[in-house]
């Protein structure tokens, strides 16, 4: 994922990246991942752990703002890919009740659309910058 095209990247800093990834390229879905290899939340170092909540908060806020989703999920499982990451998934009103919460992942085969997912990146990137800047405490 470090070689992902910039058109799919919301942000990258020293510790974290948020981007559209091919396997989960559903419009309104992004992956928040550590830049270095870490398994499970227990594998995060203190800097990653300290910054995780802020990155997740700002990314969820940006995705919600852009998509207008009534719910935006932050999902962490760690079973299928041995690298710490979270799926951040906007859940629209069109998602049936039996596909909400963790069952939203069952929508992936029918909703993967890399072009549509990537088209949202510039707006999410801008909204993320605004959210991140609003959360900073002046020094």
PDB file of C-alpha atoms in Angstrom, residues 15-133:
ATOM      1  CA  UNK A  15       2.811   6.925  11.593  1.00  0.00           C
ATOM      2  CA  UNK A  16      -0.487   6.624   9.709  1.00  0.00           C
ATOM      3  CA  UNK A  17      -1.992   6.515   6.252  1.00  0.00           C
ATOM      4  CA  UNK A  18      -5.590   6.654   5.097  1.00  0.00           C
ATOM      5  CA  UNK A  19      -6.455   5.562   1.600  1.00  0.00           C
ATOM      6  CA  UNK A  20      -8.719   3.638  -0.727  1.00  0.00           C
ATOM      7  CA  UNK A  21      -7.396   0.106  -1.175  1.00  0.00           C
ATOM      8  CA  UNK A  22      -8.411  -2.183  -4.034  1.00  0.00           C
ATOM      9  CA  UNK A  23      -9.938  -4.997  -1.943  1.00  0.00           C
ATOM     10  CA  UNK A  24     -12.258  -2.544  -0.119  1.00  0.00           C
ATOM     11  CA  UNK A  25     -12.710   0.121  -2.804  1.00  0.00           C
ATOM     12  CA  UNK A  26     -16.330   0.783  -1.918  1.00  0.00           C
ATOM     13  CA  UNK A  27     -17.351   4.448  -2.277  1.00  0.00           C
ATOM     14  CA  UNK A  28     -17.106   6.044   1.171  1.00  0.00           C
ATOM     15  CA  UNK A  29     -14.823   3.331   2.571  1.00  0.00           C
ATOM     16  CA  UNK A  30     -11.209   3.937   3.511  1.00  0.00           C
ATOM     17  CA  UNK A  31      -8.439   2.076   5.308  1.00  0.00           C
ATOM     18  CA  UNK A  32      -6.638   3.729   8.214  1.00  0.00           C
ATOM     19  CA  UNK A  33      -3.367   1.839   8.714  1.00  0.00           C
ATOM     20  CA  UNK A  34      -0.030   2.057  10.422  1.00  0.00           C
ATOM     21  CA  UNK A  35       2.854   2.912   8.123  1.00  0.00           C
ATOM     22  CA  UNK A  36       5.156   0.399   9.801  1.00  0.00           C
ATOM     23  CA  UNK A  37       4.243  -3.212  10.345  1.00  0.00           C
ATOM     24  CA  UNK A  38       2.360  -3.761  13.594  1.00  0.00           C
ATOM     25  CA  UNK A  39      -0.015  -6.570  14.415  1.00  0.00           C
ATOM     26  CA  UNK A  40      -3.140  -5.920  16.475  1.00  0.00           C
ATOM     27  CA  UNK A  41      -3.647  -2.862  18.617  1.00  0.00           C
ATOM     28  CA  UNK A  42      -1.215  -4.410  21.089  1.00  0.00           C
ATOM     29  CA  UNK A  43       1.545  -4.074  18.504  1.00  0.00           C
ATOM     30  CA  UNK A  44       1.271  -0.286  18.305  1.00  0.00           C
ATOM     31  CA  UNK A  45       4.061   1.753  19.848  1.00  0.00           C
ATOM     32  CA  UNK A  46       3.267   4.629  22.206  1.00  0.00           C
ATOM     33  CA  UNK A  47       3.344   7.273  19.446  1.00  0.00           C
ATOM     34  CA  UNK A  48       0.975   5.273  17.251  1.00  0.00           C
ATOM     35  CA  UNK A  49      -1.308   4.539  20.149  1.00  0.00           C
ATOM     36  CA  UNK A  50      -1.375   8.194  21.248  1.00  0.00           C
ATOM     37  CA  UNK A  51      -2.239   9.409  17.744  1.00  0.00           C
ATOM     38  CA  UNK A  52      -4.707   6.668  16.707  1.00  0.00           C
ATOM     39  CA  UNK A  53      -7.808   8.230  18.271  1.00  0.00           C
ATOM     40  CA  UNK A  54      -7.171  11.641  16.737  1.00  0.00           C
ATOM     41  CA  UNK A  55      -6.545  10.209  13.255  1.00  0.00           C
ATOM     42  CA  UNK A  56      -9.639   8.001  13.500  1.00  0.00           C
ATOM     43  CA  UNK A  57     -11.816  10.859  14.824  1.00  0.00           C
ATOM     44  CA  UNK A  58     -10.757  13.233  12.061  1.00  0.00           C
ATOM     45  CA  UNK A  59     -11.093  10.635   9.297  1.00  0.00           C
ATOM     46  CA  UNK A  60     -14.568   9.562  10.480  1.00  0.00           C
ATOM     47  CA  UNK A  61     -15.593  13.235  10.629  1.00  0.00           C
ATOM     48  CA  UNK A  62     -14.298  13.886   7.101  1.00  0.00           C
ATOM     49  CA  UNK A  63     -15.967  10.820   5.580  1.00  0.00           C
ATOM     50  CA  UNK A  64     -19.249  11.587   7.333  1.00  0.00           C
ATOM     51  CA  UNK A  65     -19.141  15.208   6.151  1.00  0.00           C
ATOM     52  CA  UNK A  66     -18.481  14.271   2.521  1.00  0.00           C
ATOM     53  CA  UNK A  67     -20.865  11.328   2.252  1.00  0.00           C
ATOM     54  CA  UNK A  68     -23.642  12.597   4.520  1.00  0.00           C
ATOM     55  CA  UNK A  69     -23.836   9.072   5.928  1.00  0.00           C
ATOM     56  CA  UNK A  70     -26.112   8.571   8.938  1.00  0.00           C
ATOM     57  CA  UNK A  71     -23.439   6.245  10.387  1.00  0.00           C
ATOM     58  CA  UNK A  72     -19.719   5.843   9.786  1.00  0.00           C
ATOM     59  CA  UNK A  73     -18.135   2.688  11.170  1.00  0.00           C
ATOM     60  CA  UNK A  74     -14.619   2.191  12.471  1.00  0.00           C
ATOM     61  CA  UNK A  75     -13.999  -1.562  12.202  1.00  0.00           C
ATOM     62  CA  UNK A  76     -10.922  -3.349  13.526  1.00  0.00           C
ATOM     63  CA  UNK A  77     -10.685  -7.121  13.300  1.00  0.00           C
ATOM     64  CA  UNK A  78      -7.085  -8.148  12.573  1.00  0.00           C
ATOM     65  CA  UNK A  79      -7.793 -11.696  11.432  1.00  0.00           C
ATOM     66  CA  UNK A  80      -7.489 -11.674   7.649  1.00  0.00           C
ATOM     67  CA  UNK A  81      -4.522  -9.321   7.273  1.00  0.00           C
ATOM     68  CA  UNK A  82      -1.792  -9.441   9.941  1.00  0.00           C
ATOM     69  CA  UNK A  83      -1.222  -5.684   9.947  1.00  0.00           C
ATOM     70  CA  UNK A  84      -2.986  -3.150  12.156  1.00  0.00           C
ATOM     71  CA  UNK A  85      -5.608  -1.324  10.144  1.00  0.00           C
ATOM     72  CA  UNK A  86      -9.166  -0.135  10.493  1.00  0.00           C
ATOM     73  CA  UNK A  87     -11.862  -0.099   7.855  1.00  0.00           C
ATOM     74  CA  UNK A  88     -13.694   3.224   8.031  1.00  0.00           C
ATOM     75  CA  UNK A  89     -16.978   2.684   6.250  1.00  0.00           C
ATOM     76  CA  UNK A  90     -19.746   5.180   5.575  1.00  0.00           C
ATOM     77  CA  UNK A  91     -23.101   3.448   5.948  1.00  0.00           C
ATOM     78  CA  UNK A  92     -25.838   4.976   3.846  1.00  0.00           C
ATOM     79  CA  UNK A  93     -29.588   4.700   4.278  1.00  0.00           C
ATOM     80  CA  UNK A  94     -29.562   2.253   1.353  1.00  0.00           C
ATOM     81  CA  UNK A  95     -27.804  -0.395   3.451  1.00  0.00           C
ATOM     82  CA  UNK A  96     -30.439  -2.883   4.621  1.00  0.00           C
ATOM     83  CA  UNK A  97     -30.669  -3.621   8.362  1.00  0.00           C
ATOM     84  CA  UNK A  98     -29.257  -7.134   7.889  1.00  0.00           C
ATOM     85  CA  UNK A  99     -26.067  -5.635   6.426  1.00  0.00           C
ATOM     86  CA  UNK A 100     -25.398  -3.066   9.151  1.00  0.00           C
ATOM     87  CA  UNK A 101     -22.742  -3.172  11.876  1.00  0.00           C
ATOM     88  CA  UNK A 102     -20.103  -5.858  11.190  1.00  0.00           C
ATOM     89  CA  UNK A 103     -22.279  -7.393   8.477  1.00  0.00           C
ATOM     90  CA  UNK A 104     -21.583  -4.358   6.286  1.00  0.00           C
ATOM     91  CA  UNK A 105     -18.454  -6.156   5.090  1.00  0.00           C
ATOM     92  CA  UNK A 106     -20.712  -8.621   3.279  1.00  0.00           C
ATOM     93  CA  UNK A 107     -21.515  -5.800   0.845  1.00  0.00           C
ATOM     94  CA  UNK A 108     -17.966  -5.623  -0.516  1.00  0.00           C
ATOM     95  CA  UNK A 109     -18.376  -8.067  -3.449  1.00  0.00           C
ATOM     96  CA  UNK A 110     -21.386  -6.169  -4.781  1.00  0.00           C
ATOM     97  CA  UNK A 111     -20.228  -2.612  -4.094  1.00  0.00           C
ATOM     98  CA  UNK A 112     -16.541  -2.476  -4.999  1.00  0.00           C
ATOM     99  CA  UNK A 113     -16.135   0.389  -7.470  1.00  0.00           C
ATOM    100  CA  UNK A 114     -12.549   1.703  -7.507  1.00  0.00           C
ATOM    101  CA  UNK A 115     -13.311   4.652  -9.792  1.00  0.00           C
ATOM    102  CA  UNK A 116     -16.223   5.888  -7.676  1.00  0.00           C
ATOM    103  CA  UNK A 117     -14.296   5.317  -4.436  1.00  0.00           C
ATOM    104  CA  UNK A 118     -11.304   7.287  -5.717  1.00  0.00           C
ATOM    105  CA  UNK A 119     -13.489  10.177  -6.904  1.00  0.00           C
ATOM    106  CA  UNK A 120     -14.365  10.867  -3.244  1.00  0.00           C
ATOM    107  CA  UNK A 121     -10.722  11.174  -2.165  1.00  0.00           C
ATOM    108  CA  UNK A 122     -10.172  14.908  -2.931  1.00  0.00           C
ATOM    109  CA  UNK A 123     -13.265  15.974  -0.979  1.00  0.00           C
ATOM    110  CA  UNK A 124     -12.417  13.646   1.935  1.00  0.00           C
ATOM    111  CA  UNK A 125      -8.810  14.910   1.871  1.00  0.00           C
ATOM    112  CA  UNK A 126     -10.008  18.524   2.152  1.00  0.00           C
ATOM    113  CA  UNK A 127     -12.518  17.691   4.894  1.00  0.00           C
ATOM    114  CA  UNK A 128      -9.844  15.725   6.769  1.00  0.00           C
ATOM    115  CA  UNK A 129      -7.487  18.706   6.733  1.00  0.00           C
ATOM    116  CA  UNK A 130     -10.235  20.926   8.129  1.00  0.00           C
ATOM    117  CA  UNK A 131     -11.124  18.401  10.840  1.00  0.00           C
ATOM    118  CA  UNK A 132      -7.484  17.862  11.797  1.00  0.00           C
ATOM    119  CA  UNK A 133      -6.780  21.590  11.962  1.00  0.00           C
TER     120      UNK A 133
END
